[in-house]
Coordinates of C-alpha atoms in Angstrom, one line a residue:
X22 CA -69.6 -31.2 42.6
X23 CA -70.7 -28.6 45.2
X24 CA -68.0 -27.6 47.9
X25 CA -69.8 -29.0 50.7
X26 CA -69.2 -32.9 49.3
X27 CA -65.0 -31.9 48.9
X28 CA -62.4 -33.8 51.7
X29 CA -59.0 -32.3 51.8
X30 CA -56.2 -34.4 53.0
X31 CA -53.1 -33.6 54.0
X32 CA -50.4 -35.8 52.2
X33 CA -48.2 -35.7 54.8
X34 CA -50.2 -37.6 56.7
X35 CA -50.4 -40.6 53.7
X36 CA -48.2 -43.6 53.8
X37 CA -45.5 -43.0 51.9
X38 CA -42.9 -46.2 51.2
X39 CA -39.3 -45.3 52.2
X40 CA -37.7 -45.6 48.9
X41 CA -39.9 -43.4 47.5
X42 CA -39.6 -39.8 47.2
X43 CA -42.5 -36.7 46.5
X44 CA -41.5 -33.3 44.7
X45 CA -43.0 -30.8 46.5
X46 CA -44.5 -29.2 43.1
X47 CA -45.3 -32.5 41.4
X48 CA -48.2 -33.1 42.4
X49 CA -51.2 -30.4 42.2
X50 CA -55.0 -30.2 42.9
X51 CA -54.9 -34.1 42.0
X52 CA -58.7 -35.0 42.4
X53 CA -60.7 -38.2 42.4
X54 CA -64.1 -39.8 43.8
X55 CA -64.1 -42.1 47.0
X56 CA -66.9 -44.7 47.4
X57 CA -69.7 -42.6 48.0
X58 CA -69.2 -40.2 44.9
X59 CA -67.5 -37.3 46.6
X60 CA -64.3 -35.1 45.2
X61 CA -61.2 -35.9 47.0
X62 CA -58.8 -33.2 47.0
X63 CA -55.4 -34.0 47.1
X64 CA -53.6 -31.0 48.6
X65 CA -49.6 -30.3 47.5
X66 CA -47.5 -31.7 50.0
X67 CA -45.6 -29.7 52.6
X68 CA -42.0 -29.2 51.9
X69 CA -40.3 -30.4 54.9
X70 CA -37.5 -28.7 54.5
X71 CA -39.0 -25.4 55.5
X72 CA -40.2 -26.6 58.8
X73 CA -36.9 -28.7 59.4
X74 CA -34.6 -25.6 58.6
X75 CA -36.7 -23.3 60.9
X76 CA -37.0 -25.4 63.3
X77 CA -32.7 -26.1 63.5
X78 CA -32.7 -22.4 63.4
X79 CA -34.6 -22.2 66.5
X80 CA -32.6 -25.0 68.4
X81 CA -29.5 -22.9 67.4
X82 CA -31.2 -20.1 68.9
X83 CA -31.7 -21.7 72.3
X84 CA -28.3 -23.3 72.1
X85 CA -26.6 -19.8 71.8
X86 CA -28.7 -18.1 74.1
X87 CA -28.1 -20.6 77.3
X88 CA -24.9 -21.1 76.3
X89 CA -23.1 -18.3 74.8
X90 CA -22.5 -16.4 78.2
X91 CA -20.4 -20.1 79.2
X92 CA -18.6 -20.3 75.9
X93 CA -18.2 -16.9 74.5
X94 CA -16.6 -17.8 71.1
X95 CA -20.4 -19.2 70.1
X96 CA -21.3 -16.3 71.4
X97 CA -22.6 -12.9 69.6
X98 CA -19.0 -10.9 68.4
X99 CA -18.5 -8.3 70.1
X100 CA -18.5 -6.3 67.4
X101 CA -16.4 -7.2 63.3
X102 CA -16.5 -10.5 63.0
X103 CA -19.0 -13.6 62.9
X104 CA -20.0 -16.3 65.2
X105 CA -22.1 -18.9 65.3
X106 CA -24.6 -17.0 67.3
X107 CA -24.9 -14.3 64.3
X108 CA -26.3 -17.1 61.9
X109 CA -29.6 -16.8 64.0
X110 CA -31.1 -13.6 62.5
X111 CA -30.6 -14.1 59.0
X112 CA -31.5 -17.4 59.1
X113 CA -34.8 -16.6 60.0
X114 CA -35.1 -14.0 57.8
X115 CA -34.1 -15.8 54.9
X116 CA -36.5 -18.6 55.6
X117 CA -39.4 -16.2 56.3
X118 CA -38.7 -14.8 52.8
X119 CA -39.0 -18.7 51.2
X120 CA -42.6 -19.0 52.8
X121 CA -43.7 -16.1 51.5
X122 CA -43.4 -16.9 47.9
X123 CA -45.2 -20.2 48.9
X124 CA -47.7 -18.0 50.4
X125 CA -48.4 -15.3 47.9
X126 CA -48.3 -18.2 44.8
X127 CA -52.2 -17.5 43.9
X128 CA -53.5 -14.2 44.9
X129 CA -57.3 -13.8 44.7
X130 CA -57.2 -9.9 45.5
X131 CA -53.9 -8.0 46.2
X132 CA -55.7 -5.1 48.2
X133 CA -56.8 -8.0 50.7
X134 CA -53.9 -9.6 51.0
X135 CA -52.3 -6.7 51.3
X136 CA -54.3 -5.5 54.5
X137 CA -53.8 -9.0 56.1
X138 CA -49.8 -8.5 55.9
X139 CA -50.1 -5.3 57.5
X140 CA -52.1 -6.6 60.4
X141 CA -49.7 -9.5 61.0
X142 CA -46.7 -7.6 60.7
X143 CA -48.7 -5.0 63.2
X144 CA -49.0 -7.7 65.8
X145 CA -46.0 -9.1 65.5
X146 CA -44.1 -5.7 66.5
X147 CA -46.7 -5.1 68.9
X148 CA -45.8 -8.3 70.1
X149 CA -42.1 -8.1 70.1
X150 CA -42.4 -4.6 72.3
X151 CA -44.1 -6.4 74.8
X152 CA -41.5 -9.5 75.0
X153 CA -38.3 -7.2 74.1
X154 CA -39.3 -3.9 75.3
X155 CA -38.8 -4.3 78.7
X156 CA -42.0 -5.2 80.2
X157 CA -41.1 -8.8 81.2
X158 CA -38.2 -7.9 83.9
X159 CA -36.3 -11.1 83.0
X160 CA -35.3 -14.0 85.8
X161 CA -34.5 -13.6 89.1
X162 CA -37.5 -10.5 89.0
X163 CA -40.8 -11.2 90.0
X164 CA -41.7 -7.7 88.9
X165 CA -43.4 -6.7 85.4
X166 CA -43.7 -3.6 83.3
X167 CA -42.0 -0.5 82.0
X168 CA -41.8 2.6 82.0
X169 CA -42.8 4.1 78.8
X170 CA -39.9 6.4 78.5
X171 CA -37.5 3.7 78.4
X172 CA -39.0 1.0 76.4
X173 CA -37.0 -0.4 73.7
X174 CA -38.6 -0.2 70.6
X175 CA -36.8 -1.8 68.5
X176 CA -35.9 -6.0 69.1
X177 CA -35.8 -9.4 67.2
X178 CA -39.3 -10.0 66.1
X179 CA -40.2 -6.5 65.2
X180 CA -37.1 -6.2 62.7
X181 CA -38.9 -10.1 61.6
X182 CA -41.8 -7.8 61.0
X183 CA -40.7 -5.0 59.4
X184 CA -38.6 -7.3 56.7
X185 CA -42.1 -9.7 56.6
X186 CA -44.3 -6.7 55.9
X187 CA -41.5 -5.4 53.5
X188 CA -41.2 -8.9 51.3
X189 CA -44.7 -9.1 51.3
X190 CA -46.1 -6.2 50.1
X191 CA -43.0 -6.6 47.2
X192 CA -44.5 -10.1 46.3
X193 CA -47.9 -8.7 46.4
X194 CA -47.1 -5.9 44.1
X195 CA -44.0 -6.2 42.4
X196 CA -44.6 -8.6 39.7
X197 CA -45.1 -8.8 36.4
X198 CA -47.3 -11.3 34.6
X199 CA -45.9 -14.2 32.3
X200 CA -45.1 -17.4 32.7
X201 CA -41.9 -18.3 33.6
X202 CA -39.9 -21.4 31.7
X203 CA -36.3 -20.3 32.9
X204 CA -34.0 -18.4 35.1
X205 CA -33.9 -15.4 33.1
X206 CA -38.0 -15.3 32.4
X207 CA -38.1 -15.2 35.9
X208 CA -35.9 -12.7 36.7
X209 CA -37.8 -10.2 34.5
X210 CA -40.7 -11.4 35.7
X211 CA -39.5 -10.1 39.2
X212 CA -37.1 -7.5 37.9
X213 CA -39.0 -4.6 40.2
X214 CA -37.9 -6.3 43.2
X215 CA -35.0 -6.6 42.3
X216 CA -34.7 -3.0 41.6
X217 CA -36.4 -2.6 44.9
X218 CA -33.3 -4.7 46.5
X219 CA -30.7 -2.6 44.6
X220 CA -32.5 0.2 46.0
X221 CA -32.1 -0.8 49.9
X222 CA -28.4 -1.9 49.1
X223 CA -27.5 1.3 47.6
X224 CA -29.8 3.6 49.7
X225 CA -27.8 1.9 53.1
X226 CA -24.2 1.6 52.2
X227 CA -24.7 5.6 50.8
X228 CA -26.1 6.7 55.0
X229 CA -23.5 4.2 55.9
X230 CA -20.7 5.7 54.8
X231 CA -21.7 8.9 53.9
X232 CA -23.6 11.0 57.0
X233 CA -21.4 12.8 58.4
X234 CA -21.4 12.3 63.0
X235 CA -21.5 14.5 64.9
X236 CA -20.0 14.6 69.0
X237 CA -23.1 13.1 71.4
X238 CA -23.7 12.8 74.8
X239 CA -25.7 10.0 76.7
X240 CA -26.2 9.3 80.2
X241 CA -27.1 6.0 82.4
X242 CA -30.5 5.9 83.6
X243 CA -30.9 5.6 87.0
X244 CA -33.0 5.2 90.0
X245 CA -30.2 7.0 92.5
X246 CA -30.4 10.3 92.4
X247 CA -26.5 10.4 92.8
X248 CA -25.7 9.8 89.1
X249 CA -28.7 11.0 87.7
X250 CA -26.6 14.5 86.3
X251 CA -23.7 12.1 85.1
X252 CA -23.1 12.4 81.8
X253 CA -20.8 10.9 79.1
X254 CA -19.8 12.8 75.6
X255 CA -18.3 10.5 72.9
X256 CA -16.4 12.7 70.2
X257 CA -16.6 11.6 66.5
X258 CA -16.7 14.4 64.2
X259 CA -16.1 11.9 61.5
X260 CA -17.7 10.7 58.1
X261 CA -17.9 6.6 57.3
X262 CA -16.3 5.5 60.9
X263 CA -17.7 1.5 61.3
X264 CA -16.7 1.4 65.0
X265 CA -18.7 1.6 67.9
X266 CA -19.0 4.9 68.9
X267 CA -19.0 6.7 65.9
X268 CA -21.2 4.8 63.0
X269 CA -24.4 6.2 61.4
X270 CA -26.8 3.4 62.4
X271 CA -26.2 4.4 66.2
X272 CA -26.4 8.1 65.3
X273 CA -30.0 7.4 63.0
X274 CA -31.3 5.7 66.0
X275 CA -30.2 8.1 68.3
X276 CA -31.8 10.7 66.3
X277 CA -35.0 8.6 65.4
X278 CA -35.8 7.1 68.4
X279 CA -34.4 8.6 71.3
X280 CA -31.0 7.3 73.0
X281 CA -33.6 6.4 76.7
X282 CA -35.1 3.9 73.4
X283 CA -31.9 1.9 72.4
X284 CA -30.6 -1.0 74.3
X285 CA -29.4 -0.9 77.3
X286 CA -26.3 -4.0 77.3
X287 CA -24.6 -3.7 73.5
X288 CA -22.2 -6.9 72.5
X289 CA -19.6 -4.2 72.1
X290 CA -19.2 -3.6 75.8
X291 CA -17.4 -7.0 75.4
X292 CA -14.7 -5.8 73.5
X293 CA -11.1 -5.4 74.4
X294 CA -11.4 -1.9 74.3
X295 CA -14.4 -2.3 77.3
X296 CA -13.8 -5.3 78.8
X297 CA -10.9 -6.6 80.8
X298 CA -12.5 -10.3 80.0
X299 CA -13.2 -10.1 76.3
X300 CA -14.5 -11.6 74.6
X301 CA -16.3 -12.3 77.7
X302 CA -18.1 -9.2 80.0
X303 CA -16.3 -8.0 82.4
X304 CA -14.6 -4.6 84.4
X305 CA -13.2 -1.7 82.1
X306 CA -10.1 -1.5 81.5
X307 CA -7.9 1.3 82.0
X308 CA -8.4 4.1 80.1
X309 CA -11.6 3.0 78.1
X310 CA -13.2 4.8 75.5
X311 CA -16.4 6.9 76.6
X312 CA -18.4 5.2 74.4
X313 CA -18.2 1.1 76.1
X314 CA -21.6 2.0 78.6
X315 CA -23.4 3.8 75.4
X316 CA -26.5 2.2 74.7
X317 CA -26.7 0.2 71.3
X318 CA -29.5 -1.3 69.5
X319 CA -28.3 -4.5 67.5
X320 CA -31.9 -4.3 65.3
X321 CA -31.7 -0.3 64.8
X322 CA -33.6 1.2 62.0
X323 CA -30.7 1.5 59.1
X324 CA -29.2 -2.0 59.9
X325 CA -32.9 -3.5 59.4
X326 CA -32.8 -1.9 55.9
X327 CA -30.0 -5.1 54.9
X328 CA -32.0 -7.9 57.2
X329 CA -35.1 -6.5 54.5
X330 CA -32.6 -7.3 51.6
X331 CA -31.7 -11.0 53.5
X332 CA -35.6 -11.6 52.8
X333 CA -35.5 -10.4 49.3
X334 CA -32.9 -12.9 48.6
X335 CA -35.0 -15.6 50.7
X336 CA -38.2 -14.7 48.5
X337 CA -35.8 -15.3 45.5
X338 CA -34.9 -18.8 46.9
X339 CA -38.8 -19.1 47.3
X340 CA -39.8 -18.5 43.8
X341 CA -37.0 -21.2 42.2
X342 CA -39.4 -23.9 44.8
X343 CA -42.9 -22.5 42.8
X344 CA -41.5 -22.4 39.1
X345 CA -38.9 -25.4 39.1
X346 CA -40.1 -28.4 39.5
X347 CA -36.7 -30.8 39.1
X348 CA -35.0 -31.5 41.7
X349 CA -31.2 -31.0 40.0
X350 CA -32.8 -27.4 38.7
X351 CA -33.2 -26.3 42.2
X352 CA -30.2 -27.3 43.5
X353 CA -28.0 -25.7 40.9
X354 CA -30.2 -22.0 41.2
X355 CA -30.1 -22.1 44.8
X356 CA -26.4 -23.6 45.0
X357 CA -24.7 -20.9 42.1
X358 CA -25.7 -17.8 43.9
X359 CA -25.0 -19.2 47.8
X360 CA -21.4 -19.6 47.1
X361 CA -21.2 -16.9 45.3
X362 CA -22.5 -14.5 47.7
X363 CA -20.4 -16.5 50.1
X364 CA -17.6 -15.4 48.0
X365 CA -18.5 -11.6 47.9
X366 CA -19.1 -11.2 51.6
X367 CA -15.4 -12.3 52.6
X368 CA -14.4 -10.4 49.9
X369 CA -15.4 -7.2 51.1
X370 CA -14.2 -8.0 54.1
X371 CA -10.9 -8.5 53.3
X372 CA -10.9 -5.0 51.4
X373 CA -12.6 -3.2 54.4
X374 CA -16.1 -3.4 54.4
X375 CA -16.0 -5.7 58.0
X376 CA -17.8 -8.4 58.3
X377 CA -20.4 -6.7 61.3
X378 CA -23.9 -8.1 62.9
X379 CA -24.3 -5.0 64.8
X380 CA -24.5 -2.8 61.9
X381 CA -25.9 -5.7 59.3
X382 CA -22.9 -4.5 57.1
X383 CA -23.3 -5.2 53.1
X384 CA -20.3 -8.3 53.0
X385 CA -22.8 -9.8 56.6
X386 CA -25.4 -9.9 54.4
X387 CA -23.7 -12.1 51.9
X388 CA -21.9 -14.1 54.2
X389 CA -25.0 -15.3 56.2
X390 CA -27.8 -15.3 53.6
X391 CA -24.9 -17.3 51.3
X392 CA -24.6 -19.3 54.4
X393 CA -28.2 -20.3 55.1
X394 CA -28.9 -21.3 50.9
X395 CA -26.2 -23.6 51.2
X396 CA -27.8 -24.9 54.6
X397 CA -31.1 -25.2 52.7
X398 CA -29.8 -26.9 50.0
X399 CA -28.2 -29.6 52.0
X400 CA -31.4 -29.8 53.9
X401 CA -33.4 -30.1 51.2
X402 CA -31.1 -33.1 50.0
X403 CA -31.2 -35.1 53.0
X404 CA -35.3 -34.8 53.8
X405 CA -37.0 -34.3 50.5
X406 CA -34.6 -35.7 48.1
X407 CA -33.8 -38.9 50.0
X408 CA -36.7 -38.7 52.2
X409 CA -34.3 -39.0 55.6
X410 CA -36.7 -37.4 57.8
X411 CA -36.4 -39.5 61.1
X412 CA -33.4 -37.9 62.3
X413 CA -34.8 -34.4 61.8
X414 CA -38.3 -35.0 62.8
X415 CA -37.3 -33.1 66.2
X416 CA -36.1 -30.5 64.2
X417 CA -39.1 -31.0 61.9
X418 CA -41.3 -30.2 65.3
X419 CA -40.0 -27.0 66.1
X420 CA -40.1 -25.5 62.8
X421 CA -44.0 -25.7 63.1
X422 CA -43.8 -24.2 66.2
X423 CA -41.0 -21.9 66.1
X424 CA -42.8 -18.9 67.5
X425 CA -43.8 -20.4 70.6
X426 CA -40.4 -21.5 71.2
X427 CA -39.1 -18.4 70.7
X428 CA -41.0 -16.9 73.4
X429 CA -41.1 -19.6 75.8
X430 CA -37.2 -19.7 75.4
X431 CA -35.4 -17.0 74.1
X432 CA -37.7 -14.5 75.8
X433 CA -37.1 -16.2 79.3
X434 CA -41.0 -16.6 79.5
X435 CA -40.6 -20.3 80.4
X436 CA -38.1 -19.4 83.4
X437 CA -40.0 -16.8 84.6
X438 CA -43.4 -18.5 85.1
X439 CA -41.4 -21.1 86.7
X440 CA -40.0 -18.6 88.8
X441 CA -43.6 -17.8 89.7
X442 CA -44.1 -20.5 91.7
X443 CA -42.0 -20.8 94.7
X444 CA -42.5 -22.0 98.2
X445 CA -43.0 -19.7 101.3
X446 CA -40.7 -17.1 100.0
X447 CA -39.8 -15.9 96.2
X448 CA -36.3 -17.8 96.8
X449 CA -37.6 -21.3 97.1
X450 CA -38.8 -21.9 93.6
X451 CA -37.9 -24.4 90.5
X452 CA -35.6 -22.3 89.2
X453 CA -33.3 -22.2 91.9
X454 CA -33.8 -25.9 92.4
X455 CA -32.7 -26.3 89.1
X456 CA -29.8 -24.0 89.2
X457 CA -31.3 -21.7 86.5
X458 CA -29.6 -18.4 87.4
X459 CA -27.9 -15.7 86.2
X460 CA -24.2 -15.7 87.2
X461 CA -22.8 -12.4 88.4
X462 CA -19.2 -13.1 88.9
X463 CA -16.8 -10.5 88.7
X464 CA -19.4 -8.0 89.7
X465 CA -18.1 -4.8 90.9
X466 CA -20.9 -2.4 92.8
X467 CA -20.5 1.3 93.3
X468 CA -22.8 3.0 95.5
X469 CA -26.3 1.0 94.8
X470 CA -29.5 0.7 96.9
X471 CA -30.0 -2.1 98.6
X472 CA -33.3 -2.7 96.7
X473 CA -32.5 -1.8 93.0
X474 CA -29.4 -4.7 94.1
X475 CA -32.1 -6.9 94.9
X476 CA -34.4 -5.9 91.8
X477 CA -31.5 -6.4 89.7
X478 CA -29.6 -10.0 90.1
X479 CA -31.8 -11.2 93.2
X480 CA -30.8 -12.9 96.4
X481 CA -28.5 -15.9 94.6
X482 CA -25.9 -18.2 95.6
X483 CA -23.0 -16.3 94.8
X484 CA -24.9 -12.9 96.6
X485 CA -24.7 -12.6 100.3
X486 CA -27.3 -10.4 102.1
X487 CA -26.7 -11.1 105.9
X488 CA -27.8 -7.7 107.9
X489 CA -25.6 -4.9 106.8
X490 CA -23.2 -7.0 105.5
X491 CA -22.8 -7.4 101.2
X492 CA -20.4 -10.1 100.0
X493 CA -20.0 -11.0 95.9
X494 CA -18.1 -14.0 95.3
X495 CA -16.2 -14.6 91.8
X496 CA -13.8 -16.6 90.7
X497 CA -10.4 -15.9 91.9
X498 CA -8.3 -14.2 88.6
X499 CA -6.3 -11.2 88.6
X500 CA -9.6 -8.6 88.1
X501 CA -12.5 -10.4 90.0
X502 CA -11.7 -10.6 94.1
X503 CA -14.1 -11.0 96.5
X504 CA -15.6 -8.0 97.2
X505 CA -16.9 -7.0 100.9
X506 CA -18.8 -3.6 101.9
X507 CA -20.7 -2.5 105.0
X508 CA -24.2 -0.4 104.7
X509 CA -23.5 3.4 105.0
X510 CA -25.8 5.0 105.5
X511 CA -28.3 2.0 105.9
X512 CA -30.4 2.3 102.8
X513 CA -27.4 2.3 100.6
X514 CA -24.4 -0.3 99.8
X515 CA -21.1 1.5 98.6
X516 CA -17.6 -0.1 97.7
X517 CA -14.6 1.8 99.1
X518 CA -11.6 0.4 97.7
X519 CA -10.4 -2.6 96.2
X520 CA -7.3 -4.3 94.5
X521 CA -7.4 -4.9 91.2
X522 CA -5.1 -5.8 87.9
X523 CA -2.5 -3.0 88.2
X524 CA -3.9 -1.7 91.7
X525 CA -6.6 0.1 90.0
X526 CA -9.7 1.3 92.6
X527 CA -12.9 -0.3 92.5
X528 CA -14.4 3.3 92.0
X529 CA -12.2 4.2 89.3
X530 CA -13.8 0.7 87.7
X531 CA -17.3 1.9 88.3
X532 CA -16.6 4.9 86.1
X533 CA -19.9 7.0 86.1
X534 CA -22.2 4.2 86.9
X535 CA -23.5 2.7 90.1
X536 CA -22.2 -0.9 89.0
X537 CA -20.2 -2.5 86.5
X538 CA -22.1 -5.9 85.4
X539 CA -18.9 -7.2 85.1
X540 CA -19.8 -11.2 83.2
X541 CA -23.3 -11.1 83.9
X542 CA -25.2 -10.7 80.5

């Protein structure tokens, strides 16, 4: 029959009974004739899993980013360690990696496909740089754009893109023909990326470990002119340092993209070393290492090398969906190597290698990626095994929107067109209504413009601006008082003195910077 007499339907959309459950791979191209004589295509049906696993990923997402500044132990670690916020990343790496080998099953040209993987990957980065870069000023700001010497380059969805582009162009590629009728067929099959995998692994841990780093200096960009010459220098001098200051993924990025690049607020700035609150923000603490107001990117170029490897090991979980179809084979493949890489990560971490989001270090690799194919697997269970899909069908949702979430809600783009609209003056709008602001408690200020103040955190409840007069309110504790300082000269607001833990001065808190953010994230 010609093409133009086909109808494709969607199974998902069929009636299915409750009892009765589909295998994702069972059922292909199954064709037959309706009433009037015309093919009926019956198209695969969509594993739900995949949508309901992205789409939990997503409401993790949200969950950690409203609520990690109030409970800091979901919060990102502040540097070795793992929290619940840290799953977020690979998860989404890892599932990206599993559509792609449902994507790039039947490839009618590789040079095509190949081109169409580049462009998305292209607008994807291009995309993130516009969210992440530091265009969209963020609540509280009706301002937008950025100053091209101090865009980040580097964010969430252009490392997303540079592991998608990566994966695919592997799948594409790397692969050898044969038909694969058990684990080890398919492992040769896909033996080159593999290799390709090994490759990455070995290439990161050698730069890791290995480049030697050298003493650097950064400074704090600034509008005032007063602390425009300030500048920091960290001394390292070392080979194989993990720690903040000192590690090769800061220096390659320093080096690679320029330090004015990176960003701005790092999670080690939370710290005890940097932070009198930790694992909360907050002041310095006596005698802090130069390194705690360094600029950090958490998706630098070296750490991105690993989240690449996370969506090997998703493609790998990807490829056991298109060449077993039994349920219990599944399971076992994808269950063997979760826990095992489980096993590994905390392994490594008990001999050394630190468990570490900020750096993607080898033993985070393993424990997240381990971490999400056990998630899958369960998921997988409950929705297309059993065919419980009514308690995840919110979940379900998301996943086939995920991006749009994403920017709606983890980029603040929701908040700020709600911010948008205000009445009579920029203060009177639905997010103050709805008591949707940033909290700057603990706030200590140290010679700032009355202007860049108000650019920066906006005229909120716990901010003051009454003639000359600038009050901060916090919390009372040992290192936040209320804080009270007059104009002088006009244009400017400066903090003389002020008690804190110890009797330390509030200049001395300030360091080398107009303010100390103090808890605001």
């Amino acid at each position: 029959m010609g093409s133009e007499g086909a109808i494709v339907f969607d199974l998902n959309s069929l009636p299915i009974p409750n009892d009765s459950t589909i295998n994702n791979n069972s059922i292909r191209n199954i064709s037959s004739t309706d009433g009037g004589g015309r093919d009926v295509v019956l198209k695969p049906p969509r594993l739900v899993s995949l949508d309901v696993f992205r789409g939990l990923t997503v409401a993790l997402m949200v969950l950690v980013d409203q609520a990690g500044g109030i409970l800091p132990s979901i919060n990102h670690a502040p540097w070795n360690g793992v929290t619940l916020a840290d799953f977020v990343m690979p998860f989404f790496l890892f599932i990206v990696g599993v559509a792609l080998a449902l994507a790039y099953k039947k490839l009618p040209c590789r040079v095509d496909a190949t081109k169409k993987a580049v462009l998305r990957a292209l607008k994807l980065f291009v995309f993130g740089i516009l969210l992440q870069g530091g265009y969209l000023h963020g609540i509280n700001s009706l301002t937008f754009g950025v100053d091209i010497l101090q865009i980040i380059l580097m964010g969430t969805l252009q490392r997303i893109a540079i592991a998608y582009l990566l994966t695919a162009v592997c799948e594409i590629w790397l692969k050898r023909e044969g038909v694969v009728r058990s684990g080890r067929s398919m492992l040769k099959k896909y033996k080159f990326q593999w290799i390709f995998v090994l490759v990455l692994t070995v290439t990161y841990t050698a730069l890791l470990y290995g480049l030697h780093v050298a003493d650097w200096k950064y400074q704090i960009p600034s509008e005032n002119s007063a602390f425009s010459s300030n500048t920091t220098s960290v001394k390292c001098g070392v080979r194989g340092d993990t720690g903040p200051g000192c590690n090769a993924v800061g220096m390659i990025d320093r080096e690679l993209f320029g330090i004015q690049h990176l960003y701005k607020k790092p999670t080690y700035a939370r710290t005890k070393e940097c932070s009198m609150n930790s694992p909360d923000n907050g002041p310095l603490p006596p005698n802090a290492p130069s390194w705690c107001q360094a600029p950090f990117d958490p998706e630098g170029f070296l750490s991105s090398v690993m989240a690449v490897v996370t969506c090997m090991i998703g493609l790998h979980f990807g490829h056991i969906i298109v060449y077993f179809k039994d349920h219990k084979d599944r399971i076992i493949s994808w269950t063997n190597p979760s826990a095992g890489l489980v096993v590994v990560g905390f392994t490594l971490d008990f001999c050394g290698m630190h468990i570490n989001k900020a750096l993607y270090s080898l033993s985070y690799a393993c424990v997240t990626v381990g971490a999400a194919g056990i998630l899958f697997v369960a998921i997988y269970v409950m929705v297309d095994v059993f065919g419980f899909r009514k308690p995840t069908l919110v979940f379900e949702w998301m996943g086939k929107h995920a991006l749009v979430i994403y920017i709606l809600a983890a980029c603040n783009v929701f908040p700020i067109l709600l911010q948008g609209f205000y009445w009579k003056e920029p203060g009177n709008n639905f997010l103050r209504l709805i008591a949707c602001e940033e909290s700057v408690e603990g706030k200590t200020l140290l010679s700032i413009s009355r202007a860049e103040l108000e650019k920066d955190i906006g005229k909120e409840s716990l901010v003051a601006l009454e003639g000359d007069s600038l009050s901060v309110g916090a919390e009372e504790s040992s290192d936040s008082e209320v804080i009270s300082c007059k104009n002088e000269p006009p244009d400017s607001l400066s903090v003389g003195t002020g008690d804190c833990e110890g009797g330390r001065d509030i200049m001395f808190a300030g360091r080398k910077r107009e303010y100390e953010r103090g808890v605001a994230s």
